[in-house]
mmCIF file of C-alpha atoms and ligand atoms in Angstrom:
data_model
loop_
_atom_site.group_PDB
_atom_site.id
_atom_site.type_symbol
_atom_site.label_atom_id
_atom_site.label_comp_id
_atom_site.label_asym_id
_atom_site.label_seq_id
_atom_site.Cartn_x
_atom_site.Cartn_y
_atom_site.Cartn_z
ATOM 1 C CA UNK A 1 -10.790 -35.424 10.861
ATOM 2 C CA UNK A 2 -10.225 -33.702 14.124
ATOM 3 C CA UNK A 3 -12.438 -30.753 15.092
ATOM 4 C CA UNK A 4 -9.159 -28.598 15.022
ATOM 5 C CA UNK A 5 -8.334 -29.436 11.296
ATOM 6 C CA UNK A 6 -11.878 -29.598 10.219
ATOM 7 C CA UNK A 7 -11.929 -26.024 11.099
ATOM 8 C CA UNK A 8 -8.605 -25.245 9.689
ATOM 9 C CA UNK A 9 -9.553 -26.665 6.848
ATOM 10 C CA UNK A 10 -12.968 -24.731 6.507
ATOM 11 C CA UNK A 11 -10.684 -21.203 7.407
ATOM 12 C CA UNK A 12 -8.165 -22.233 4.572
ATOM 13 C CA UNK A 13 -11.239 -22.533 2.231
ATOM 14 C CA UNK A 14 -12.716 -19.236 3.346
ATOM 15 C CA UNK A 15 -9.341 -17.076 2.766
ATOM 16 C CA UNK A 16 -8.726 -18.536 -0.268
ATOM 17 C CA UNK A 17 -12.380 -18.209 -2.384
ATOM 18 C CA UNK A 18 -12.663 -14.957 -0.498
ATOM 19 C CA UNK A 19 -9.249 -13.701 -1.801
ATOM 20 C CA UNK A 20 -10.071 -14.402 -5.718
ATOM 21 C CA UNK A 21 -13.329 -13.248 -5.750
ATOM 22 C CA UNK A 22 -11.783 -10.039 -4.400
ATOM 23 C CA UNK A 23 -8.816 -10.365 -7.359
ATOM 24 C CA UNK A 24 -11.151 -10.715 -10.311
ATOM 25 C CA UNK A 25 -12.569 -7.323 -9.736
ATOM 26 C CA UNK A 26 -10.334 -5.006 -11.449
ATOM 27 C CA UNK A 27 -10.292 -2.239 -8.935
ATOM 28 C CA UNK A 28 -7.325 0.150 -10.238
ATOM 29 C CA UNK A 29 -7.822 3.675 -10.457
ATOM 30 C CA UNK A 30 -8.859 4.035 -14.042
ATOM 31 C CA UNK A 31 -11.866 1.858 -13.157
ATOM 32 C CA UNK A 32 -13.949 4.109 -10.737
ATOM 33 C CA UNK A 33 -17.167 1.266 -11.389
ATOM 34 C CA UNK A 34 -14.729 -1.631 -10.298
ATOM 35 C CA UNK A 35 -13.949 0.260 -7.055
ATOM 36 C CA UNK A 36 -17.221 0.967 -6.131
ATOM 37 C CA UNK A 37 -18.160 -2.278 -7.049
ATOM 38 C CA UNK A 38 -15.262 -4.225 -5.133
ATOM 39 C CA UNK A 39 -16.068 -1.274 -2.035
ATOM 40 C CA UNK A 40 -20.041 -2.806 -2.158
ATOM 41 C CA UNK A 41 -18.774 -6.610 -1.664
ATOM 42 C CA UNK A 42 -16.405 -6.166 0.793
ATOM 43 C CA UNK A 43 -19.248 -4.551 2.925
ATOM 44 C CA UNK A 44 -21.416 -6.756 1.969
ATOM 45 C CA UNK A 45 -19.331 -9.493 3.104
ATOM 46 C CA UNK A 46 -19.040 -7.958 6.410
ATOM 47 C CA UNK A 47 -22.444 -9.392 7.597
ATOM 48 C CA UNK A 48 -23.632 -6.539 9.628
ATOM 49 C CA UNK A 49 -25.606 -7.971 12.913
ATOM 50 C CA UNK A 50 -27.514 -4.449 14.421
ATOM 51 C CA UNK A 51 -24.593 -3.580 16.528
ATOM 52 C CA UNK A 52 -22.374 -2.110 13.848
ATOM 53 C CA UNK A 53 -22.347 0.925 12.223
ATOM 54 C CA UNK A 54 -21.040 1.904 8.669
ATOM 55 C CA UNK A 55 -20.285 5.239 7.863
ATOM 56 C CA UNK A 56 -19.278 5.740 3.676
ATOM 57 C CA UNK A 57 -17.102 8.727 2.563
ATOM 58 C CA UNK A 58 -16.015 9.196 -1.210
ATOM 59 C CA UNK A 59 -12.869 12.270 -1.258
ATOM 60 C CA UNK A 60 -12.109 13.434 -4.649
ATOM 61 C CA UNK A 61 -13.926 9.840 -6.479
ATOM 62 C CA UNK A 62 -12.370 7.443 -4.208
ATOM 63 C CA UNK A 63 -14.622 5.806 -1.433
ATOM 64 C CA UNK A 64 -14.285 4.601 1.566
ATOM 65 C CA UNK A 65 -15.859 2.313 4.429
ATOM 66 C CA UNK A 66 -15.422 3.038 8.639
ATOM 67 C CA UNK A 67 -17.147 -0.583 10.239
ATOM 68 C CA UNK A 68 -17.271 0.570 13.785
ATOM 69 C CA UNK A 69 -19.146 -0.864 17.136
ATOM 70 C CA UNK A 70 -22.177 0.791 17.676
ATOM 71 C CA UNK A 71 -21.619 3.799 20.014
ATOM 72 C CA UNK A 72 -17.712 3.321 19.584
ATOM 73 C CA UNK A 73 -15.582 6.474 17.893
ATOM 74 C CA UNK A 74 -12.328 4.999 18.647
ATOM 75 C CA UNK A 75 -12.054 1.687 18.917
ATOM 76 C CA UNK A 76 -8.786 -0.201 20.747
ATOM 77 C CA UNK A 77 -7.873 -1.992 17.420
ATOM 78 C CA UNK A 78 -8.396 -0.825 14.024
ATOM 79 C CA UNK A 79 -8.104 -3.006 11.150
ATOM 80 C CA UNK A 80 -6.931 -1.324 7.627
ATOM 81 C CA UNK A 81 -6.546 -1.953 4.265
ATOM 82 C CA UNK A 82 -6.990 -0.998 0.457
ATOM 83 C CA UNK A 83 -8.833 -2.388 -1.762
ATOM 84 C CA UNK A 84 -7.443 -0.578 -5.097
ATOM 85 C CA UNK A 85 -4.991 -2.717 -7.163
ATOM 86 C CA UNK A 86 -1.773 -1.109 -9.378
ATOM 87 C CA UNK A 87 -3.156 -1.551 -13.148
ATOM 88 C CA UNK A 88 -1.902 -4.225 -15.444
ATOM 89 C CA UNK A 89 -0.692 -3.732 -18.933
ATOM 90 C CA UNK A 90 -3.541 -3.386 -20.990
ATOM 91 C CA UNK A 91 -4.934 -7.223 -22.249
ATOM 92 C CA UNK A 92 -3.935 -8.534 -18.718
ATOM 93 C CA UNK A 93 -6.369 -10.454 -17.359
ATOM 94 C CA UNK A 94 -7.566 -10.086 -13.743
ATOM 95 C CA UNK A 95 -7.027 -14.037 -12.643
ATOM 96 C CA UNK A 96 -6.423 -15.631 -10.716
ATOM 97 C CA UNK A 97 -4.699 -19.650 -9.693
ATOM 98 C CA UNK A 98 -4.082 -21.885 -6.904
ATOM 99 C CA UNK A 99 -0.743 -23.409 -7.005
ATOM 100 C CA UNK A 100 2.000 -24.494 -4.451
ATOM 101 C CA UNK A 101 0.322 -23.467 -1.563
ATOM 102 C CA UNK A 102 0.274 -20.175 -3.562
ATOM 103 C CA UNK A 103 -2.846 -17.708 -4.842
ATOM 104 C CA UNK A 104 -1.857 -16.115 -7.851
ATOM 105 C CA UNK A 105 -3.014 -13.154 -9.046
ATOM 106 C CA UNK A 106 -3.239 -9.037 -9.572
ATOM 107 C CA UNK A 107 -3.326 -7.760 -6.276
ATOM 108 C CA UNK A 108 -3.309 -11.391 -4.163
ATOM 109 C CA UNK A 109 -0.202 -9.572 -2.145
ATOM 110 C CA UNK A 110 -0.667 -6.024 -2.275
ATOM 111 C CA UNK A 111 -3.459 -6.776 -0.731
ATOM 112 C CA UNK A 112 -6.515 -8.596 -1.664
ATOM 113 C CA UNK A 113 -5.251 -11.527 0.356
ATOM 114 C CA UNK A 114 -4.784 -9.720 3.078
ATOM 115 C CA UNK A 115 -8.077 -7.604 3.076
ATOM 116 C CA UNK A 116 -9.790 -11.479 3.389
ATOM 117 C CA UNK A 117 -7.769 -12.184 6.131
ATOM 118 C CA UNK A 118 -9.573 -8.701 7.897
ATOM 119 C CA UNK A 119 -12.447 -9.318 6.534
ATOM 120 C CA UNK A 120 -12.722 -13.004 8.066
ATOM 121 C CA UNK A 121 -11.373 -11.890 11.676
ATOM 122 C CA UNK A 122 -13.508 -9.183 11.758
ATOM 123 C CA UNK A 123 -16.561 -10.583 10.863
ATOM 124 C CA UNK A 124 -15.719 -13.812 13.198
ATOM 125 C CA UNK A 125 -14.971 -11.761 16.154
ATOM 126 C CA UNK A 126 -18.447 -9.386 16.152
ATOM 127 C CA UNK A 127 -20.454 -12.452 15.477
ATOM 128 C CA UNK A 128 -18.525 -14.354 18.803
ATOM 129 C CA UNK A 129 -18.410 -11.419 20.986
ATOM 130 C CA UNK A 130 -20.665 -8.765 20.324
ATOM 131 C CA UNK A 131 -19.648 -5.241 20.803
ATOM 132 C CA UNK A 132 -15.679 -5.830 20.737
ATOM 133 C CA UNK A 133 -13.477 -3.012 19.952
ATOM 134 C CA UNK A 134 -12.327 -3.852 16.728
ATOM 135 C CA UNK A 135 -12.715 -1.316 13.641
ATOM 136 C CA UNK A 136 -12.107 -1.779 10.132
ATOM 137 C CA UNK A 137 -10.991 0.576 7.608
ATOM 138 C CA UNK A 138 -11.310 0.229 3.655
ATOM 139 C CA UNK A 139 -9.877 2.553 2.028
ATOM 140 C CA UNK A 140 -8.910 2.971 -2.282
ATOM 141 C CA UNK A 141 -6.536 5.059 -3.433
ATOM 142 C CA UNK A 142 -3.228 3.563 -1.456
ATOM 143 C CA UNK A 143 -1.699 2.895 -4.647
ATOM 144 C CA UNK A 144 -2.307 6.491 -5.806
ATOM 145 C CA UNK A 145 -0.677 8.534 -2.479
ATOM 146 C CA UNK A 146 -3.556 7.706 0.144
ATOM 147 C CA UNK A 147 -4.436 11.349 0.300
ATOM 148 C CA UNK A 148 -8.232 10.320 -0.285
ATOM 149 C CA UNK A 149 -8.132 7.351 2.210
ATOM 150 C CA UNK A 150 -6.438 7.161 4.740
ATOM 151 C CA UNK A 151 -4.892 10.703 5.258
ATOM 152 C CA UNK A 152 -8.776 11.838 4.546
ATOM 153 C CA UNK A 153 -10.186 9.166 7.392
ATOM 154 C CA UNK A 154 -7.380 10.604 9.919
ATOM 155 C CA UNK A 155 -7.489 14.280 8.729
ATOM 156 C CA UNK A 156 -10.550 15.618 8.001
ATOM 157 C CA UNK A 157 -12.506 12.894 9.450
ATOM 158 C CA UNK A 158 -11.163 12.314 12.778
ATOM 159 C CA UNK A 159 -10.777 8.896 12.926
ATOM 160 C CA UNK A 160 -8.750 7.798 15.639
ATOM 161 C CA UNK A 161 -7.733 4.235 17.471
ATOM 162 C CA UNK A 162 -5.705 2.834 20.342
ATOM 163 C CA UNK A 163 -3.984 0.831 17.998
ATOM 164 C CA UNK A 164 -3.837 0.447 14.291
ATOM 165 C CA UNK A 165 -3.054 -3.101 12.078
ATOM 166 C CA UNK A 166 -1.830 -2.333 8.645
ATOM 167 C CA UNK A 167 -0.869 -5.840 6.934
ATOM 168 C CA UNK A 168 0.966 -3.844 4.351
ATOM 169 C CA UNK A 169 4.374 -4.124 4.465
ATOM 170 C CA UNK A 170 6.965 -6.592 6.519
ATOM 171 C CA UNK A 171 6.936 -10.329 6.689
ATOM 172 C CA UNK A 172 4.983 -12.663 9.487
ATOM 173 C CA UNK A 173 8.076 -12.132 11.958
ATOM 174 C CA UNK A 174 9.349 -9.423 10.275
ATOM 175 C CA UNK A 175 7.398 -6.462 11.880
ATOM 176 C CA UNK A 176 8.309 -3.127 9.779
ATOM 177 C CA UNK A 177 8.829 -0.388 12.062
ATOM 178 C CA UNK A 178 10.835 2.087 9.383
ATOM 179 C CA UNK A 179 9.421 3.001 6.319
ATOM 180 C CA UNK A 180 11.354 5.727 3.555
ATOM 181 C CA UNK A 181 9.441 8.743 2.826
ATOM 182 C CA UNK A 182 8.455 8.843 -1.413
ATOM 183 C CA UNK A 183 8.625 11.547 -3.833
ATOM 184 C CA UNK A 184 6.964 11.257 -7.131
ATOM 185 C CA UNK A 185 7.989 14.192 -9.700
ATOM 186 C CA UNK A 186 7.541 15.211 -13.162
ATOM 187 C CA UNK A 187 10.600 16.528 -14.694
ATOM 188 C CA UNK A 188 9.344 18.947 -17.987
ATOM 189 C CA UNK A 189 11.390 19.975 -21.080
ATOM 190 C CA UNK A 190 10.560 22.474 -22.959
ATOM 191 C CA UNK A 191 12.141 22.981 -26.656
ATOM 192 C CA UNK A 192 11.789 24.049 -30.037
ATOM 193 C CA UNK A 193 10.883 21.302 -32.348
ATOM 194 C CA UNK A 194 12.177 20.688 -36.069
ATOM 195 C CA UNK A 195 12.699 18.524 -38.838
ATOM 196 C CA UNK A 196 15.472 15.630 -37.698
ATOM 197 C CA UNK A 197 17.849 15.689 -40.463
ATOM 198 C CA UNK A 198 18.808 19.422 -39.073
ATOM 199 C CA UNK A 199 18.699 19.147 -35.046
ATOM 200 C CA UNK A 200 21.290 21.857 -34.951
ATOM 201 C CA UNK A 201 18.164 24.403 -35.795
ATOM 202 C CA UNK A 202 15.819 22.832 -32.961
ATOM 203 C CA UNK A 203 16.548 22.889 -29.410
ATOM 204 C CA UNK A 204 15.654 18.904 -28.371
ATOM 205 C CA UNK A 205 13.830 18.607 -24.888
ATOM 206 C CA UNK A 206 14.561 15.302 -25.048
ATOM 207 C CA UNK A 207 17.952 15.293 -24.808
ATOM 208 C CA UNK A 208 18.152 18.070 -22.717
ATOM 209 C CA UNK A 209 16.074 15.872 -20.358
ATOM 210 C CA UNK A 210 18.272 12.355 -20.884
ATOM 211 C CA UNK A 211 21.337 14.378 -20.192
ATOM 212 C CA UNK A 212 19.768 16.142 -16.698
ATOM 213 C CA UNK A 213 18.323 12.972 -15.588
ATOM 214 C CA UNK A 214 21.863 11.403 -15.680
ATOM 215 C CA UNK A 215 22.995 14.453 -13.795
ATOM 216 C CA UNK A 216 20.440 13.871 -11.132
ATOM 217 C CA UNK A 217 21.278 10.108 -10.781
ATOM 218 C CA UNK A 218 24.889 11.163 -10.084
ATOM 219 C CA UNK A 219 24.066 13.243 -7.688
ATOM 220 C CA UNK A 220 22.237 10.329 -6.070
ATOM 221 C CA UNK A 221 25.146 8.163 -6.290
ATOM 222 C CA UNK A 222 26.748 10.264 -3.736
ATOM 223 C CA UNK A 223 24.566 10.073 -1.266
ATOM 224 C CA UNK A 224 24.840 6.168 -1.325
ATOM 225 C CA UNK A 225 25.759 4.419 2.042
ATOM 226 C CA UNK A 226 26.776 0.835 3.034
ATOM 227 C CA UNK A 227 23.800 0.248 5.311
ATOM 228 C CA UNK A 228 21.531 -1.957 3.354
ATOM 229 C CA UNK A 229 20.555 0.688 0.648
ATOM 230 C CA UNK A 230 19.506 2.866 3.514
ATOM 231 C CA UNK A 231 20.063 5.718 1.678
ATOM 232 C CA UNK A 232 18.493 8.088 -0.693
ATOM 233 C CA UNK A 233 17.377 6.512 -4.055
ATOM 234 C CA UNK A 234 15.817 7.455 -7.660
ATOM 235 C CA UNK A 235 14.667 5.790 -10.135
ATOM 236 C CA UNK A 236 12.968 7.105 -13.328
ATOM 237 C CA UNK A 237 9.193 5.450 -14.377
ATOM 238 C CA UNK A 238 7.575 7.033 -17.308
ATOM 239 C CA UNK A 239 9.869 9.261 -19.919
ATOM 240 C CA UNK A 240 7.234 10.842 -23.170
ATOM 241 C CA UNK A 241 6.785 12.962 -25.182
ATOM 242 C CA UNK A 242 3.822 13.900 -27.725
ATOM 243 C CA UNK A 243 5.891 12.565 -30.776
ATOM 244 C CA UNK A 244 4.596 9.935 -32.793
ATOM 245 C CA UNK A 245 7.151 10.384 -35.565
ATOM 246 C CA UNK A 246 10.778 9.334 -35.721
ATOM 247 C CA UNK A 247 12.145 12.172 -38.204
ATOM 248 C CA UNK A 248 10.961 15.167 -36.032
ATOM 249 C CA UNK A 249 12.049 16.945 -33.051
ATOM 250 C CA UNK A 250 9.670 17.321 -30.250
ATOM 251 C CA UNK A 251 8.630 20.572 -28.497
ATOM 252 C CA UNK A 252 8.043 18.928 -25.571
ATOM 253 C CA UNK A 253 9.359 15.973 -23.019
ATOM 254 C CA UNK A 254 8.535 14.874 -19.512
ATOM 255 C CA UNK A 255 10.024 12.630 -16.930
ATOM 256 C CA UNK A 256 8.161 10.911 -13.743
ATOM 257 C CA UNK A 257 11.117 10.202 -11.106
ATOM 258 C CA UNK A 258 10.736 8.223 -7.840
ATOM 259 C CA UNK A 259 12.600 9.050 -5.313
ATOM 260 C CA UNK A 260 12.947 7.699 -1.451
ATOM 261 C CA UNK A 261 14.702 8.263 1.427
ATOM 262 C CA UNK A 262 15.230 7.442 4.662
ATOM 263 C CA UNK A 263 15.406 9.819 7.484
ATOM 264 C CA UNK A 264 17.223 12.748 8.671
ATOM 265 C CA UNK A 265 16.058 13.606 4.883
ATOM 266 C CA UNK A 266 12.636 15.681 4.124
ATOM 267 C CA UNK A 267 10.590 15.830 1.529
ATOM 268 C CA UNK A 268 10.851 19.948 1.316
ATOM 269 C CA UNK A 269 14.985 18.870 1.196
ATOM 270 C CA UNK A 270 14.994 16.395 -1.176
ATOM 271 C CA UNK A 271 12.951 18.728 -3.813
ATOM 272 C CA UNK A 272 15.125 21.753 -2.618
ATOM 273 C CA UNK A 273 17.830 19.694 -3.957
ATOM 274 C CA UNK A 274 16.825 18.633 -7.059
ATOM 275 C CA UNK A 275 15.125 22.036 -8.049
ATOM 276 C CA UNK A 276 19.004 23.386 -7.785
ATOM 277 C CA UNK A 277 19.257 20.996 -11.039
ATOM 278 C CA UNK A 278 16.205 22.529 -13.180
ATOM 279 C CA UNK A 279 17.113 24.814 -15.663
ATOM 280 C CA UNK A 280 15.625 27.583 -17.953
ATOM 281 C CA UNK A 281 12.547 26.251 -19.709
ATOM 282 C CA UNK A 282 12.325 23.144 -17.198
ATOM 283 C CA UNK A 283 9.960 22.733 -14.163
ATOM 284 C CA UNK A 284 9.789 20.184 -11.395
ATOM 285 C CA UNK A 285 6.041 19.144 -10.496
ATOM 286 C CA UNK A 286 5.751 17.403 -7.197
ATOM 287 C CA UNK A 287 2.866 14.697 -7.958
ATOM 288 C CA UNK A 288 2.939 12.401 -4.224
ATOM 289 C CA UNK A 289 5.080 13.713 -1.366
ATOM 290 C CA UNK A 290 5.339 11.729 1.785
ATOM 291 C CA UNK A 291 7.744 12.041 4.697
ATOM 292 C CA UNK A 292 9.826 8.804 6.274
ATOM 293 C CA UNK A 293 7.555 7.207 8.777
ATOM 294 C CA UNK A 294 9.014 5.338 12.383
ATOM 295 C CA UNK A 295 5.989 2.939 14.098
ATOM 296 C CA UNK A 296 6.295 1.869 17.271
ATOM 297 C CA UNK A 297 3.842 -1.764 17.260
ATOM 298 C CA UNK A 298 2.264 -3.414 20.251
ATOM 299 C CA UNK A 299 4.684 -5.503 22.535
ATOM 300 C CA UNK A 300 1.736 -7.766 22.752
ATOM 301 C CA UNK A 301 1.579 -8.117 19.042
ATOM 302 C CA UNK A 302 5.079 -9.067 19.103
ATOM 303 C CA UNK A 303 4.468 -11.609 21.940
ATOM 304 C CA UNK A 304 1.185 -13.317 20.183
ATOM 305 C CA UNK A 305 3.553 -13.681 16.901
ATOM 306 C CA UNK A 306 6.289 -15.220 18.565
ATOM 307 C CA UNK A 307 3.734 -18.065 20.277
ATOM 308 C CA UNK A 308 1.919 -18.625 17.174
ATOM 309 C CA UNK A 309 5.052 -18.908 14.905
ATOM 310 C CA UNK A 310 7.556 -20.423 17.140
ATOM 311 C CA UNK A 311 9.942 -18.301 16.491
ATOM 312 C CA UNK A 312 11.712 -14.724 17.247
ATOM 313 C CA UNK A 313 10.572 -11.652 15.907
ATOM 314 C CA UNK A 314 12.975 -9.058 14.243
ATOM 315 C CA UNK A 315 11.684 -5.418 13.662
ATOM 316 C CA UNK A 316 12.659 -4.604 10.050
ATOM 317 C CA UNK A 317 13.075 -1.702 8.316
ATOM 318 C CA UNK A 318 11.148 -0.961 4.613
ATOM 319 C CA UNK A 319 11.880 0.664 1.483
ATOM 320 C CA UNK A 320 8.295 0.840 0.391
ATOM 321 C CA UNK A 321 6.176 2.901 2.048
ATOM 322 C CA UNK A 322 2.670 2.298 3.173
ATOM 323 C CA UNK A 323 -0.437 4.415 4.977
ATOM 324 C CA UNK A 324 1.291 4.129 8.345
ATOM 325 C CA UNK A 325 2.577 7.824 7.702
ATOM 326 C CA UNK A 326 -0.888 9.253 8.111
ATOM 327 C CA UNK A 327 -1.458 7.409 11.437
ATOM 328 C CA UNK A 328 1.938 7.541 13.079
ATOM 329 C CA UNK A 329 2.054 11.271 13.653
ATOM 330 C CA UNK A 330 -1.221 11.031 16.124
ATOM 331 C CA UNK A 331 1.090 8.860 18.663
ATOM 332 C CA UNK A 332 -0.514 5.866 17.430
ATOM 333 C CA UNK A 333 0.566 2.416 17.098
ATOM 334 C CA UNK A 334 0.698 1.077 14.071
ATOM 335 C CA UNK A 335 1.302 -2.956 13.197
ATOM 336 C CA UNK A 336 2.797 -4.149 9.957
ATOM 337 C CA UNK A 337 3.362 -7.534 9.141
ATOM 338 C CA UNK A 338 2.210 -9.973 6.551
ATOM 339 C CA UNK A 339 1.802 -13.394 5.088
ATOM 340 C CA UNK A 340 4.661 -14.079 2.712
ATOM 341 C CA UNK A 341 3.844 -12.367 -0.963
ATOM 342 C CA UNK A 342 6.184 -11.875 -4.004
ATOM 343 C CA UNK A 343 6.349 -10.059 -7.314
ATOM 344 C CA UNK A 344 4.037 -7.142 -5.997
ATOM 345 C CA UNK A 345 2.657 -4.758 -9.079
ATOM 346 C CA UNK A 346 4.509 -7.375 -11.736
ATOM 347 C CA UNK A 347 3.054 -10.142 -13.191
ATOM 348 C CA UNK A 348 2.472 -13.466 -10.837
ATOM 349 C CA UNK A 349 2.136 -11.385 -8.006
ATOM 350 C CA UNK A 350 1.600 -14.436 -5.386
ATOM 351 C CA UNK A 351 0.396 -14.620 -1.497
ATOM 352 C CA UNK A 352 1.450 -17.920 0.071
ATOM 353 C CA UNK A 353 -1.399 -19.401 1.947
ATOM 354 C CA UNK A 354 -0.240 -21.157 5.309
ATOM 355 C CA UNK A 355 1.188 -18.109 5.934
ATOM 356 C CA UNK A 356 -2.259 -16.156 5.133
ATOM 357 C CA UNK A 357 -3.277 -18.588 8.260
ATOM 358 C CA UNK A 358 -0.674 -18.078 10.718
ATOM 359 C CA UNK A 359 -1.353 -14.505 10.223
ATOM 360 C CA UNK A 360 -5.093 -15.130 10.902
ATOM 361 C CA UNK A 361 -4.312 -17.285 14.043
ATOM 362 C CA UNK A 362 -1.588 -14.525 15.323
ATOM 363 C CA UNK A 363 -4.396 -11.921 15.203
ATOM 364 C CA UNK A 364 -6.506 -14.079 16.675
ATOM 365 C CA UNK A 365 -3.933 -14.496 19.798
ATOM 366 C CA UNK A 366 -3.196 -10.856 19.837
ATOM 367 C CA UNK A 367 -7.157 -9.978 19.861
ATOM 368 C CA UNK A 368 -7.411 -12.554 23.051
ATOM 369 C CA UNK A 369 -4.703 -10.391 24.686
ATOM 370 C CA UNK A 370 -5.567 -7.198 23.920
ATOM 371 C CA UNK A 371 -9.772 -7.248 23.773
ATOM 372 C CA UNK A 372 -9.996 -9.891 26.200
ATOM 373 C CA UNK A 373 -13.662 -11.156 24.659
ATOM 374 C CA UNK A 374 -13.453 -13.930 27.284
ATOM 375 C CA UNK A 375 -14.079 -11.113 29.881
ATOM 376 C CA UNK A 376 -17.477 -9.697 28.302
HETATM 377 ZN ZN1 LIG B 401 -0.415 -1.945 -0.604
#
């Protein structure tokens, strides 16, 4: 074995233990414990030699971790992720399995896998050259908005950065630099329940809500285009009510809707809109409201991709949206690309490991650029 694939080999090894032990803690939102708990190991796992500093926050229950160089407030690259995972159905386990060059498992994509990739660079690079400018960010409520994280961090905090790496969205040479703005809403009914076998003596939320719904996905038909679904689009998530009982009427129904769009739309537009659609006795709740995001990334990151991969790199718009849209707006460049993942919040969400690799190796590249350790 060469020294080269010996320490391949021995990288490959890290990402992948350090990835499931990071899956098998369930850290969703309805397990504050599991949060912390994940939040302690991945500092922990940051071996901290004297010349880093960690400053904790925790907004509104949901902590998180600012690894900086000593006596650096803004350092040229900072690395960010989140460490909360979408929950399972309940009885899911939280495994996870090697197989086909592929790490199975709740959150291996979205983004335990890629947190170990951070976690390994950044612990590499401050043990090799001590006092680089490289940050990291760990943040846990992505999944839930990101108002706690990484709005918090950049808001009320002050963090700041000359450049920022988000390996949440786009491909290894697919570099995202569009992402739709989100809308999550509650639609409410309000009615009059009543015995079943005479619905003509209760007004039914329920079907006042089914039938406005439909009216609301017309109206989103319209504003279809032919550009690769780069248009406005709904979808609806969670429909309830508090019946338990199929012979009575509820008094009550709600709706969660989510909606993106791409720009020139606005969040204040879109729910403008659809508030023109609410009627007596309904209300529209705005529950996560986030505005399209452009991101201009790093010519050099694009450069160090294209030598470590071999191959061109295309700059892709996203339909998802990530935490770029709380960084963006301070004129700061923001980097999204990722290993190759699939099945994100379903079940056999997968990350594809030689990919996990090259992404480790084009950071590496991009670091040598941009920090220039050699020059210390
Ligand atoms: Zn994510």
């Amino acid at each position: 074995m060469t020294e080269t694939s010996r320490k391949d080999e021995s990288l490959r090894r890290r990402l992948i233990e350090l990835t499931r032990d990071l899956i098998i803690i369930p850290s969703t939102r309805d397990r504050p414990e599991d949060i912390q708990r994940c939040m302690e190991f991945v500092v922990n796992h940051v071996e901290l030699p004297n010349e880093l500093t960690v400053r904790r926050f925790c907004e509104k229950g949901s902590p998180s971790t600012v690894i900086l160089p000593r006596n650096v407030s803004a350092p040229e690259v900072l690395l960010l992720a989140h460490l909360d995972v979408v929950a399972r159905p309940q009885g899911a386990a939280y495994h996870s399995s090697v197989n086909d060059g592929r790490i199975y498992g709740p959150g291996s994509g979205d983004m335990k896998g890629e947190l170990a990739i951070l976690l390994e660079i950044f612990r590499d690079f401050h043990e090799r050259c001590s006092g680089i400018s490289l940050g990291l960010a760990v943040t846990s409520d992505e999944e839930n908005g990101g108002n706690h994280g990484t709005r918090f961090l950049f808001e009320k905090v002050g963090l700041r950065c000359g450049v920022a790496i988000i390996p949440d969205s786009g491909s290894l040479n697919e570099i995202a630099i569009e992402e739709k703005g989100i809308l999550h809403l509650k639609l409410k009914a309000h009615g009059s329940s009543g015995h079943a076998s005479r619905p003509w003596l209760a007004e039914n939320p329920l079907e006042k809500l089914i039938s406005k719904l439909t009216e609301v996905r017309n109206y989103f038909e319209t504003l279809k285009s032919a550009d690769g679904h780069w248009h406005p689009t709904f979808a609806v998530t969670v429909m309830q009510t508090e019946n338990r009982v199929s012979n009575r009427i509820p008094s009550f129904a709600e709706a969660v809707c989510d909606v993106r769009f791409p720009p020139p739309y606005s969040s204040n537009q879109v729910i403008s809109q659809l508030k023109r659609f609410m009627e007596h006795k309904m209300e529209l709740e705005v529950l996560v409201s986030a505005e399209p995001t452009k991101v201009s990334p790093d010519p050099l990151f694009l450069t160090a991709t294209e030598e470590i991969t071999q191959k061109p790199v295309t700059l892709i718009r996203e339909h998802g949206g990530s935490d770029a849209r709380f960084i963006c707006g301070y004129g700061i460049p923001v980097i999204m690309s990722r290993p190759y993942v699939g099945n994100l919040h379903a079940e056999n969400e997968w990350i594809d490991i030689a990919s996990m690799e090259t992404l480790y190796h084009i950071y590496q590249r991009y670091f040598e650029k941009k920090l220039r350790p050699g020059d210390r």
